[in-house]
Structures are given as structure tokens and as C-alpha cells.
Amino acid sequence: MREIRVGLIGFGTVGSGTAEVLRMQATRLRRKTGADIRLVRVADLNLTKLPREHAGVELTRDAEQVLTAPDLDIVVELIGGIEPAKTFILQAIAQGKHVVTANKALISQHGREIFTAAATKNVEVGFEASVGGGIPVIKALKEGLVANRIESIVGIMNGTSNYILNRMTDEGLDFATVLKDAQAHGYAEADPRYDIEGIDAAHKLVILMSIAYGAHVRLDQVSTEGISQIEPIDIEFAREFGYRIKLLAISRNHGDSYEARVHPTMISNQELLANIGGAFNAIRFTGDTVGDVLLYGQGAGKMPTGSAVVSDIVDIARNIINGAVNRVPSLGYRSENLREVEITPLDRLRCPYYFRVTVQNKPGVLAVITGILGKHGISIQSVLQQGRDKQGVVPVMMRVYEAREDAVRAALAKIDALDVCAAPTVKIRMITS
Ligand code: HSE
């Protein structure tokens, strides 16, 4: 039986999950592929021995023994971060090894260099686990939806922020309390700002846009806002109108340009995306031939992410066995057909908005604010002053009809500059479908 030999760098949560999935599914994978896919060597700086069930797998502290070892076919990088992961991956490729990684930060920022190096050496780079944890979202987009022009991508791509918003919504807890709990559950990135400031979701959106549109998309082209300014009162207001607040990553295809944005969004609770609980992820693609496709599942965690990593290992093993390496290009499009693209400026966005202005509680203040909104062509749908007056200051919540982002920014800049305004206005975009 053909043997496919795998080396793994990083035996943390995802690394140990990958080893476990390979071990648990060994017989099934042999039946499916006709090959013995064997984890041969693990490199990890923090381990002195591997768990007993992985007896027979070598352990080293030296990554070189995986990267340059002539006896390995596939190198799996699961240490995360940019360096030394990038150097390791390029080194493995230079040695003619196929690579599998879950590293969304690296693929979203250095994917072009890595894919070019891999194409030159005719090896594959699998990165299914970089988006949506255990959900086979990349394979679905590259292969299952190949016969579509992708019209939009809308998704909950960060489990930590979804977990935080859900607990704030369901239990009325405040942001800081729930963040601590999310960290204790181990969903959060090493630096939780990546989760709560929307950066992790932006990494994932860049990867999906690149595949969906066959394009070079840069991280700095994504407008990114996080959830740290959301307060229970915003969630309560949304609930009263049948909405929930979600951190959504959104890209819409306008033909000559593409939206690229991550921000808290009020979404009708009639929508499936509004009802994604816990730390789950859900990603909706709209294709011109298929219509809507919603993929839902665990976006993080040891075994789900291990499942995605192993799916890449198996794909590569099958391609090696069948002499079909690079059957499907890294981004689904042939590299010579990848394009630079225009990103739609956020200022051109039109949608309904929610505002929370924090102002002094005295006569005439609301008239000034509504006057400014009116001058900028922004029409109010509803207003609510609720909550305690704290030292003469109150929050006023408003819902406005569809307006252009540049008009909203200009109006809020004027409102925030008023003497009666005690804190910057919080704005949340609303999505209707
Ligand atoms: N920190 C990420 C999340 C893990 O919360 O979704 C998976 O990328």
C-alpha cells in the first residue's frame, strides 16, 4: 500500500487535534484513499513527549527535521502567526514538500508569495482550516460553487465575537465579563483584539474574496470595525425592533468593484444568520446560478479544525497518488488569470443605520441633532431615550432610513463636535437581507 508521510510543526490545540483525527480515522482513510497516511514526525518547542496514543511518532524540538527531511511528503504548519511560520512554509516548499496550514493571518497577507513559490515547485498548499474551522468552506467555494459568479459573501467568521454578542444578548451581560469567559473557553486568539476588533474576520474575508473573485485582495482594503463599543442598551434596542447584532464580514460584487467590510451589523431575526448561536460560524454565498448557500458549523476548536486540516492532507495524498498535483489551483483560478480589483469605497455604501448619541439631558438638544441629520438628508425612522440619566447625560437611540455612509459620517462628526455631546456616537449599520 502506498504510504503518504506527514510531518507536523506545532502540537498545540489544532496540532494535537490533527494527530488525533489522523489516528482515529486511519482505517477509514485507508479505505477511502487506498493509502496509508501516516503522521511520522512532530516538531514542537514546548513538549518533551507525545501522548501515549501517538507512540511511534517521532518528536523533535527542531523544525528543520520536518522541513528538510527527505522522508516526508507533506508538512503541516500549525504554529500560527507570521514568523517563523512563513519562513518554515517557504523552506518546506523549496524542499519540494506539499504544505497544509490553518494560518489565516499568513495566507491573507502573504498568500501570493507562498502560492507562487508552490506553483514554481509544483507542490500544493492546503489552507481549508484557515476559514470557518471545521466547515469545508474553501473547498465548497473552489469546487462545489465553481459554476457560479459569486454575487456576495456574508458571514459570521469569528466565533469569539459571536459568543460574546450572544451572551450579551441572551443574558444581558456586559462586554468585559463575557470576553473573560471566551478566553477561558479557549476560542479567542492569543491576542483577543484580533477577535473583538474584527481583524480575524477580515483575514478570513480576504481569503474568501480572493477565491470567490480570482483576485489579489489585500488586508488593508477591508474596512474593519470591532464590537468593543457595543453596550447592552444597543442590543436591547435591536431586540425591540426584531433585530440582533452580529459581527458580519460582508463582500458584495458590483461588477466593477467589490465591497470588503467587517463591522457589527443589525440583522433581522428572521434571517438564519441572526440565529447562529454560541461560538459557531456561518457563511452565506450567493451565486448567480445556485442562489444562496449557507454553510454552518464549528469555526474553531481542536477536533473540528483537525477535521479541516486532515481534509487537505487527504486531498493532497489523493492528488499525489493519481499524478494530479495542483489539479485545483490554490485560489481556484489559474494563477495567470488572477486580477487586481477595485474595492468599493465604504463612503458609497447605502444602508439603514442605528445611532446611539450620548448627550446632555436638556431641552432643545434633540432638535439640534435631528436638525443636523435633516441637513445631511438623513431621515429618522424612530427615536428612543431610555436608561438612566448619569450626571445629566443620557443615551438617545435612533433608527434612520437608508442613507449614504459619507453623509452619515459628516453628520455624526458635526453631532460629536457639539458641546452637549458627551461621548462619540456609536453607529451600527443595518442589513435587510
Ligand atoms: N479566534 C478564532 C475565532 C478561532 O474565534 O473564530 C478560529 O479562527
GROMACS .gro file of C-alpha atoms and ligand atoms in nm:
model
  441
    1MET     CA    1   0.000   0.000   0.000
    2ARG     CA    2   0.123   0.349  -0.089
    3GLU     CA    3   0.243   0.544   0.214
    4ILE     CA    4   0.198   0.922   0.244
    5ARG     CA    5   0.428   1.055   0.514
    6VAL     CA    6   0.329   1.362   0.711
    7GLY     CA    7   0.535   1.591   0.939
    8LEU     CA    8   0.368   1.836   1.175
    9ILE     CA    9   0.506   2.159   1.321
   10GLY     CA   10   0.319   2.277   1.631
   11PHE     CA   11   0.140   2.037   1.864
   12GLY     CA   12  -0.098   2.285   2.027
   13THR     CA   13  -0.478   2.273   2.012
   14VAL     CA   14  -0.508   2.227   1.635
   15GLY     CA   15  -0.187   2.021   1.602
   16SER     CA   16  -0.295   1.769   1.863
   17GLY     CA   17  -0.645   1.761   1.707
   18THR     CA   18  -0.497   1.687   1.365
   19ALA     CA   19  -0.287   1.400   1.506
   20GLU     CA   20  -0.596   1.267   1.680
   21VAL     CA   21  -0.813   1.283   1.368
   22LEU     CA   22  -0.545   1.104   1.162
   23ARG     CA   23  -0.521   0.833   1.428
   24MET     CA   24  -0.896   0.790   1.480
   25GLN     CA   25  -0.980   0.785   1.108
   26ALA     CA   26  -0.679   0.582   0.988
   27THR     CA   27  -0.877   0.276   0.875
   28ARG     CA   28  -1.149   0.481   0.709
   29LEU     CA   29  -0.892   0.697   0.529
   30ARG     CA   30  -0.712   0.383   0.405
   31ARG     CA   31  -1.040   0.256   0.262
   32LYS     CA   32  -1.116   0.589   0.102
   33THR     CA   33  -0.775   0.667  -0.046
   34GLY     CA   34  -0.601   0.332  -0.080
   35ALA     CA   35  -0.305   0.490   0.100
   36ASP     CA   36  -0.158   0.473   0.444
   37ILE     CA   37  -0.148   0.837   0.556
   38ARG     CA   38   0.097   0.835   0.842
   39LEU     CA   39   0.200   1.104   1.088
   40VAL     CA   40   0.573   1.037   1.110
   41ARG     CA   41   0.726   1.331   1.295
   42VAL     CA   42   0.616   1.622   1.515
   43ALA     CA   43   0.823   1.932   1.590
   44ASP     CA   44   0.725   2.133   1.896
   45LEU     CA   45   0.934   2.354   2.124
   46ASN     CA   46   0.721   2.302   2.435
   47LEU     CA   47   0.685   1.924   2.451
   48THR     CA   48   0.912   1.663   2.600
   49LYS     CA   49   0.697   1.371   2.491
   50LEU     CA   50   0.386   1.300   2.286
   51PRO     CA   51   0.073   1.149   2.440
   52ARG     CA   52   0.087   0.769   2.468
   53GLU     CA   53  -0.161   0.710   2.184
   54HIS     CA   54   0.090   0.859   1.940
   55ALA     CA   55   0.361   0.606   2.024
   56GLY     CA   56   0.575   0.555   1.717
   57VAL     CA   57   0.553   0.919   1.608
   58GLU     CA   58   0.892   1.088   1.647
   59LEU     CA   59   0.913   1.411   1.848
   60THR     CA   60   1.176   1.677   1.789
   61ARG     CA   61   1.232   2.035   1.902
   62ASP     CA   62   1.400   2.112   1.571
   63ALA     CA   63   1.160   2.223   1.293
   64GLU     CA   64   1.439   2.157   1.037
   65GLN     CA   65   1.390   1.786   1.095
   66VAL     CA   66   1.043   1.821   0.950
   67LEU     CA   67   1.114   2.090   0.690
   68THR     CA   68   1.415   1.931   0.524
   69ALA     CA   69   1.357   1.562   0.598
   70PRO     CA   70   1.370   1.368   0.270
   71ASP     CA   71   1.128   1.105   0.405
   72LEU     CA   72   0.824   1.337   0.431
   73ASP     CA   73   0.568   1.419   0.160
   74ILE     CA   74   0.355   1.676   0.343
   75VAL     CA   75   0.449   1.938   0.605
   76VAL     CA   76   0.166   2.069   0.823
   77GLU     CA   77   0.231   2.411   0.980
   78LEU     CA   78   0.017   2.477   1.288
   79ILE     CA   79   0.215   2.730   1.488
   80GLY     CA   80   0.021   3.035   1.363
   81GLY     CA   81   0.143   3.394   1.328
   82ILE     CA   82   0.360   3.536   1.051
   83GLU     CA   83   0.713   3.439   1.157
   84PRO     CA   84   0.865   3.187   1.174
   85ALA     CA   85   0.562   3.021   1.007
   86LYS     CA   86   0.625   3.197   0.675
   87THR     CA   87   0.993   3.102   0.663
   88PHE     CA   88   0.906   2.744   0.756
   89ILE     CA   89   0.645   2.715   0.481
   90LEU     CA   90   0.872   2.863   0.214
   91GLN     CA   91   1.151   2.632   0.328
   92ALA     CA   92   0.925   2.326   0.303
   93ILE     CA   93   0.812   2.432  -0.045
   94ALA     CA   94   1.174   2.487  -0.153
   95GLN     CA   95   1.240   2.129  -0.043
   96GLY     CA   96   0.959   2.011  -0.274
   97LYS     CA   97   0.714   1.932   0.004
   98HIS     CA   98   0.342   1.991  -0.002
   99VAL     CA   99   0.217   2.216   0.275
  100VAL     CA  100  -0.101   2.231   0.482
  101THR     CA  101  -0.170   2.522   0.715
  102ALA     CA  102  -0.451   2.673   0.924
  103ASN     CA  103  -0.276   3.009   0.930
  104LYS     CA  104  -0.528   3.274   0.823
  105ALA     CA  105  -0.307   3.570   0.918
  106LEU     CA  106  -0.028   3.436   0.699
  107ILE     CA  107  -0.237   3.326   0.399
  108SER     CA  108  -0.434   3.653   0.394
  109GLN     CA  109  -0.118   3.865   0.395
  110HIS     CA  110   0.146   3.652   0.222
  111GLY     CA  111  -0.064   3.405   0.024
  112ARG     CA  112   0.054   3.544  -0.310
  113GLU     CA  113   0.421   3.479  -0.235
  114ILE     CA  114   0.350   3.135  -0.090
  115PHE     CA  115   0.127   3.022  -0.379
  116THR     CA  116   0.378   3.149  -0.637
  117ALA     CA  117   0.660   2.957  -0.467
  118ALA     CA  118   0.442   2.644  -0.452
  119ALA     CA  119   0.347   2.670  -0.821
  120THR     CA  120   0.715   2.703  -0.917
  121LYS     CA  121   0.798   2.381  -0.730
  122ASN     CA  122   0.474   2.210  -0.840
  123VAL     CA  123   0.362   2.140  -0.485
  124GLU     CA  124   0.028   2.211  -0.319
  125VAL     CA  125  -0.067   2.441  -0.032
  126GLY     CA  126  -0.386   2.345   0.154
  127PHE     CA  127  -0.547   2.603   0.381
  128GLU     CA  128  -0.904   2.478   0.437
  129ALA     CA  129  -0.872   2.524   0.815
  130SER     CA  130  -0.787   2.894   0.779
  131VAL     CA  131  -1.154   2.992   0.736
  132GLY     CA  132  -1.450   2.855   0.926
  133GLY     CA  133  -1.263   2.596   1.134
  134GLY     CA  134  -1.428   2.262   1.056
  135ILE     CA  135  -1.666   2.395   0.788
  136PRO     CA  136  -1.544   2.294   0.440
  137VAL     CA  137  -1.595   2.646   0.314
  138ILE     CA  138  -1.289   2.677   0.090
  139LYS     CA  139  -1.349   2.351  -0.091
  140ALA     CA  140  -1.715   2.445  -0.133
  141LEU     CA  141  -1.619   2.778  -0.287
  142LYS     CA  142  -1.336   2.648  -0.507
  143GLU     CA  143  -1.506   2.332  -0.628
  144GLY     CA  144  -1.873   2.300  -0.532
  145LEU     CA  145  -1.954   2.654  -0.648
  146VAL     CA  146  -1.715   2.656  -0.946
  147ALA     CA  147  -2.001   2.718  -1.189
  148ASN     CA  148  -2.103   3.048  -1.031
  149ARG     CA  149  -2.024   3.413  -1.040
  150ILE     CA  150  -2.020   3.488  -0.667
  151GLU     CA  151  -2.255   3.782  -0.606
  152SER     CA  152  -2.195   3.814  -0.232
  153ILE     CA  153  -2.031   3.667   0.075
  154VAL     CA  154  -2.189   3.741   0.412
  155GLY     CA  155  -2.076   3.559   0.721
  156ILE     CA  156  -2.010   3.520   1.088
  157MET     CA  157  -1.644   3.428   1.064
  158ASN     CA  158  -1.526   3.483   1.420
  159GLY     CA  159  -1.660   3.254   1.689
  160THR     CA  160  -1.529   3.455   1.983
  161SER     CA  161  -1.715   3.773   1.893
  162ASN     CA  162  -2.029   3.572   1.813
  163TYR     CA  163  -2.006   3.405   2.153
  164ILE     CA  164  -1.964   3.744   2.324
  165LEU     CA  165  -2.256   3.907   2.140
  166ASN     CA  166  -2.481   3.606   2.205
  167ARG     CA  167  -2.417   3.603   2.576
  168MET     CA  168  -2.465   3.979   2.595
  169THR     CA  169  -2.796   3.933   2.410
  170ASP     CA  170  -2.928   3.629   2.592
  171GLU     CA  171  -2.806   3.704   2.944
  172GLY     CA  172  -2.775   4.083   2.941
  173LEU     CA  173  -2.407   4.057   3.043
  174ASP     CA  174  -2.158   4.331   2.965
  175PHE     CA  175  -1.877   4.303   2.714
  176ALA     CA  176  -1.580   4.275   2.953
  177THR     CA  177  -1.736   3.995   3.160
  178VAL     CA  178  -1.812   3.781   2.856
  179LEU     CA  179  -1.472   3.840   2.695
  180LYS     CA  180  -1.301   3.692   3.002
  181ASP     CA  181  -1.524   3.388   2.972
  182ALA     CA  182  -1.450   3.347   2.598
  183GLN     CA  183  -1.078   3.350   2.676
  184ALA     CA  184  -1.131   3.084   2.943
  185HIS     CA  185  -1.308   2.866   2.681
  186GLY     CA  186  -1.004   2.892   2.451
  187TYR     CA  187  -1.188   3.027   2.142
  188ALA     CA  188  -1.006   3.358   2.148
  189GLU     CA  189  -0.684   3.428   1.956
  190ALA     CA  190  -0.360   3.466   2.155
  191ASP     CA  191  -0.427   3.840   2.125
  192PRO     CA  192  -0.807   3.870   2.169
  193ARG     CA  193  -0.803   4.212   2.000
  194TYR     CA  194  -0.785   4.014   1.673
  195ASP     CA  195  -1.126   3.868   1.755
  196ILE     CA  196  -1.305   4.168   1.900
  197GLU     CA  197  -1.165   4.430   1.664
  198GLY     CA  198  -1.272   4.228   1.358
  199ILE     CA  199  -0.917   4.158   1.235
  200ASP     CA  200  -0.954   3.779   1.244
  201ALA     CA  201  -1.277   3.803   1.043
  202ALA     CA  202  -1.103   4.041   0.798
  203HIS     CA  203  -0.824   3.783   0.744
  204LYS     CA  204  -1.089   3.526   0.656
  205LEU     CA  205  -1.281   3.763   0.429
  206VAL     CA  206  -0.963   3.839   0.231
  207ILE     CA  207  -0.910   3.466   0.173
  208LEU     CA  208  -1.269   3.405   0.063
  209MET     CA  209  -1.279   3.712  -0.164
  210SER     CA  210  -0.953   3.605  -0.331
  211ILE     CA  211  -1.107   3.268  -0.415
  212ALA     CA  212  -1.455   3.397  -0.498
  213TYR     CA  213  -1.335   3.664  -0.742
  214GLY     CA  214  -0.999   3.522  -0.855
  215ALA     CA  215  -0.838   3.836  -0.722
  216HIS     CA  216  -0.549   3.972  -0.526
  217VAL     CA  217  -0.716   4.126  -0.221
  218ARG     CA  218  -0.513   4.298   0.050
  219LEU     CA  219  -0.597   4.309   0.420
  220ASP     CA  220  -0.569   4.689   0.422
  221GLN     CA  221  -0.852   4.704   0.165
  222VAL     CA  222  -1.102   4.567   0.418
  223SER     CA  223  -1.284   4.831   0.630
  224THR     CA  224  -1.272   4.678   0.975
  225GLU     CA  225  -1.465   4.773   1.289
  226GLY     CA  226  -1.499   4.562   1.603
  227ILE     CA  227  -1.759   4.505   1.872
  228SER     CA  228  -1.598   4.662   2.178
  229GLN     CA  229  -1.822   4.973   2.170
  230ILE     CA  230  -2.145   4.766   2.178
  231GLU     CA  231  -2.340   4.801   2.501
  232PRO     CA  232  -2.637   4.605   2.637
  233ILE     CA  233  -2.861   4.904   2.560
  234ASP     CA  234  -2.783   4.869   2.185
  235ILE     CA  235  -2.873   4.502   2.199
  236GLU     CA  236  -3.195   4.583   2.384
  237PHE     CA  237  -3.292   4.845   2.126
  238ALA     CA  238  -3.223   4.599   1.842
  239ARG     CA  239  -3.434   4.334   2.014
  240GLU     CA  240  -3.733   4.570   2.044
  241PHE     CA  241  -3.734   4.607   1.666
  242GLY     CA  242  -3.683   4.236   1.591
  243TYR     CA  243  -3.310   4.261   1.519
  244ARG     CA  244  -2.992   4.110   1.661
  245ILE     CA  245  -2.637   4.244   1.647
  246LYS     CA  246  -2.377   4.025   1.475
  247LEU     CA  247  -2.019   4.089   1.368
  248LEU     CA  248  -2.054   4.026   0.995
  249ALA     CA  249  -1.792   4.006   0.722
  250ILE     CA  250  -1.951   4.126   0.400
  251SER     CA  251  -1.845   4.144   0.037
  252ARG     CA  252  -2.083   4.227  -0.246
  253ASN     CA  253  -1.988   4.202  -0.610
  254HIS     CA  254  -2.075   4.518  -0.804
  255GLY     CA  255  -1.910   4.400  -1.125
  256ASP     CA  256  -1.655   4.680  -1.148
  257SER     CA  257  -1.578   4.682  -0.774
  258TYR     CA  258  -1.623   4.469  -0.464
  259GLU     CA  259  -1.728   4.563  -0.112
  260ALA     CA  260  -1.493   4.446   0.164
  261ARG     CA  261  -1.610   4.523   0.517
  262VAL     CA  262  -1.627   4.376   0.867
  263HIS     CA  263  -1.843   4.551   1.126
  264PRO     CA  264  -2.115   4.496   1.384
  265THR     CA  265  -2.443   4.476   1.198
  266MET     CA  266  -2.808   4.477   1.300
  267ILE     CA  267  -2.977   4.193   1.120
  268SER     CA  268  -3.345   4.092   1.128
  269ASN     CA  269  -3.402   3.791   1.349
  270GLN     CA  270  -3.596   3.637   1.059
  271GLU     CA  271  -3.260   3.573   0.892
  272LEU     CA  272  -3.076   3.245   0.956
  273LEU     CA  273  -2.754   3.439   1.014
  274ALA     CA  274  -2.916   3.623   1.305
  275ASN     CA  275  -2.974   3.293   1.483
  276ILE     CA  276  -2.622   3.150   1.483
  277GLY     CA  277  -2.555   3.064   1.846
  278GLY     CA  278  -2.250   3.015   2.065
  279ALA     CA  279  -1.909   3.025   1.902
  280PHE     CA  280  -2.042   2.886   1.573
  281ASN     CA  281  -1.963   3.030   1.231
  282ALA     CA  282  -2.196   3.058   0.932
  283ILE     CA  283  -2.108   3.180   0.585
  284ARG     CA  284  -2.358   3.257   0.312
  285PHE     CA  285  -2.251   3.265  -0.052
  286THR     CA  286  -2.485   3.389  -0.319
  287GLY     CA  287  -2.404   3.254  -0.663
  288ASP     CA  288  -2.567   3.359  -0.990
  289THR     CA  289  -2.656   3.002  -1.079
  290VAL     CA  290  -2.710   2.836  -0.741
  291GLY     CA  291  -2.868   3.118  -0.539
  292ASP     CA  292  -2.799   3.121  -0.165
  293VAL     CA  293  -2.583   2.858   0.003
  294LEU     CA  294  -2.536   2.874   0.381
  295LEU     CA  295  -2.258   2.678   0.548
  296TYR     CA  296  -2.277   2.644   0.925
  297GLY     CA  297  -2.061   2.470   1.183
  298GLN     CA  298  -1.787   2.494   1.439
  299GLY     CA  299  -1.547   2.769   1.341
  300ALA     CA  300  -1.277   2.677   1.589
  301GLY     CA  301  -1.165   2.403   1.826
  302LYS     CA  302  -0.933   2.107   1.831
  303MET     CA  303  -1.131   1.837   1.651
  304PRO     CA  304  -1.332   2.049   1.402
  305THR     CA  305  -1.019   2.231   1.287
  306GLY     CA  306  -0.832   1.899   1.284
  307SER     CA  307  -1.104   1.768   1.052
  308ALA     CA  308  -1.036   2.051   0.805
  309VAL     CA  309  -0.657   2.007   0.821
  310VAL     CA  310  -0.691   1.634   0.754
  311SER     CA  311  -0.923   1.703   0.458
  312ASP     CA  312  -0.636   1.896   0.296
  313ILE     CA  313  -0.388   1.620   0.376
  314VAL     CA  314  -0.620   1.366   0.211
  315ASP     CA  315  -0.676   1.587  -0.096
  316ILE     CA  316  -0.302   1.617  -0.144
  317ALA     CA  317  -0.250   1.245  -0.083
  318ARG     CA  318  -0.508   1.163  -0.349
  319ASN     CA  319  -0.350   1.403  -0.595
  320ILE     CA  320  -0.004   1.257  -0.534
  321ILE     CA  321  -0.134   0.903  -0.585
  322ASN     CA  322  -0.320   0.994  -0.903
  323GLY     CA  323  -0.045   1.210  -1.052
  324ALA     CA  324  -0.279   1.510  -1.031
  325VAL     CA  325  -0.088   1.753  -0.812
  326ASN     CA  326  -0.235   2.105  -0.841
  327ARG     CA  327  -0.545   1.968  -1.010
  328VAL     CA  328  -0.724   2.261  -0.848
  329PRO     CA  329  -0.518   2.585  -0.828
  330SER     CA  330  -0.461   2.733  -0.480
  331LEU     CA  331  -0.722   3.006  -0.526
  332GLY     CA  332  -0.939   2.807  -0.767
  333TYR     CA  333  -0.835   3.028  -1.063
  334ARG     CA  334  -0.525   2.965  -1.277
  335SER     CA  335  -0.257   3.197  -1.143
  336GLU     CA  336  -0.215   3.383  -1.476
  337ASN     CA  337  -0.585   3.472  -1.457
  338LEU     CA  338  -0.578   3.631  -1.110
  339ARG     CA  339  -0.660   4.004  -1.123
  340GLU     CA  340  -0.611   4.320  -0.923
  341VAL     CA  341  -0.954   4.451  -0.822
  342GLU     CA  342  -1.122   4.772  -0.718
  343ILE     CA  343  -1.266   4.781  -0.369
  344THR     CA  344  -1.588   4.983  -0.337
  345PRO     CA  345  -1.517   5.279  -0.105
  346LEU     CA  346  -1.717   5.244   0.216
  347ASP     CA  347  -1.835   5.605   0.169
  348ARG     CA  348  -2.054   5.483  -0.119
  349LEU     CA  349  -2.239   5.228   0.094
  350ARG     CA  350  -2.615   5.287   0.138
  351CYS     CA  351  -2.799   5.116   0.422
  352PRO     CA  352  -3.026   5.193   0.719
  353TYR     CA  353  -2.837   5.282   1.038
  354TYR     CA  354  -2.877   5.276   1.413
  355PHE     CA  355  -2.714   5.555   1.618
  356ARG     CA  356  -2.659   5.590   1.991
  357VAL     CA  357  -2.578   5.950   2.074
  358THR     CA  358  -2.472   6.037   2.429
  359VAL     CA  359  -2.590   6.385   2.515
  360GLN     CA  360  -2.679   6.621   2.795
  361ASN     CA  361  -3.036   6.572   2.910
  362LYS     CA  362  -3.181   6.919   2.850
  363PRO     CA  363  -3.442   7.092   2.634
  364GLY     CA  364  -3.364   7.151   2.267
  365VAL     CA  365  -3.079   6.900   2.235
  366LEU     CA  366  -3.276   6.652   2.029
  367ALA     CA  367  -3.394   6.930   1.797
  368VAL     CA  368  -3.031   7.025   1.723
  369ILE     CA  369  -2.937   6.665   1.650
  370THR     CA  370  -3.234   6.593   1.427
  371GLY     CA  371  -3.166   6.924   1.252
  372ILE     CA  372  -2.812   6.814   1.165
  373LEU     CA  373  -2.935   6.477   1.039
  374GLY     CA  374  -3.201   6.650   0.829
  375LYS     CA  375  -2.944   6.885   0.672
  376HIS     CA  376  -2.748   6.579   0.559
  377GLY     CA  377  -3.056   6.419   0.404
  378ILE     CA  378  -3.085   6.155   0.677
  379SER     CA  379  -3.442   6.067   0.763
  380ILE     CA  380  -3.530   5.938   1.112
  381GLN     CA  381  -3.748   5.629   1.148
  382SER     CA  382  -3.764   5.609   1.529
  383VAL     CA  383  -3.609   5.767   1.840
  384LEU     CA  384  -3.590   5.636   2.196
  385GLN     CA  385  -3.448   5.795   2.507
  386GLN     CA  386  -3.415   5.526   2.766
  387GLY     CA  387  -3.186   5.439   3.051
  388ARG     CA  388  -3.067   5.636   3.349
  389ASP     CA  389  -2.953   5.995   3.338
  390LYS     CA  390  -2.592   5.972   3.462
  391GLN     CA  391  -2.471   6.312   3.581
  392GLY     CA  392  -2.707   6.483   3.341
  393VAL     CA  393  -2.606   6.269   3.044
  394VAL     CA  394  -2.833   6.020   2.862
  395PRO     CA  395  -2.812   5.786   2.564
  396VAL     CA  396  -3.055   5.853   2.280
  397MET     CA  397  -3.107   5.571   2.033
  398MET     CA  398  -3.223   5.629   1.676
  399ARG     CA  399  -3.301   5.427   1.372
  400VAL     CA  400  -3.271   5.606   1.040
  401TYR     CA  401  -3.380   5.513   0.691
  402GLU     CA  402  -3.130   5.416   0.424
  403ALA     CA  403  -2.856   5.678   0.396
  404ARG     CA  404  -2.515   5.707   0.235
  405GLU     CA  405  -2.215   5.639   0.455
  406ASP     CA  406  -2.039   5.965   0.363
  407ALA     CA  407  -2.347   6.167   0.466
  408VAL     CA  408  -2.370   5.971   0.791
  409ARG     CA  409  -2.005   6.032   0.872
  410ALA     CA  410  -2.034   6.403   0.802
  411ALA     CA  411  -2.348   6.435   1.017
  412LEU     CA  412  -2.204   6.238   1.308
  413ALA     CA  413  -1.883   6.443   1.301
  414LYS     CA  414  -2.097   6.757   1.349
  415ILE     CA  415  -2.306   6.594   1.624
  416ASP     CA  416  -1.999   6.469   1.810
  417ALA     CA  417  -1.846   6.817   1.799
  418LEU     CA  418  -2.146   6.971   1.982
  419ASP     CA  419  -2.085   7.090   2.341
  420VAL     CA  420  -2.388   6.889   2.453
  421CYS     CA  421  -2.244   6.566   2.315
  422ALA     CA  422  -2.067   6.372   2.592
  423ALA     CA  423  -1.918   6.075   2.401
  424PRO     CA  424  -1.862   5.972   2.040
  425THR     CA  425  -2.178   5.845   1.873
  426VAL     CA  426  -2.197   5.470   1.818
  427LYS     CA  427  -2.329   5.376   1.475
  428ILE     CA  428  -2.432   5.029   1.365
  429ARG     CA  429  -2.514   4.950   1.004
  430MET     CA  430  -2.828   4.751   0.939
  431ILE     CA  431  -2.867   4.480   0.680
  432THR     CA  432  -3.204   4.396   0.536
  433SER     CA  433  -3.120   4.071   0.354
  434HSE     N1  434  -1.030   3.301   1.724
  434HSE     C1  435  -1.098   3.241   1.612
  434HSE     C2  436  -1.247   3.254   1.639
  434HSE     C3  437  -1.057   3.097   1.600
  434HSE     O1  438  -1.287   3.296   1.748
  434HSE     O2  439  -1.324   3.226   1.549
  434HSE     C4  440  -1.076   3.035   1.465
  434HSE     O3  441  -1.015   3.104   1.361
   0.00000   0.00000   0.00000
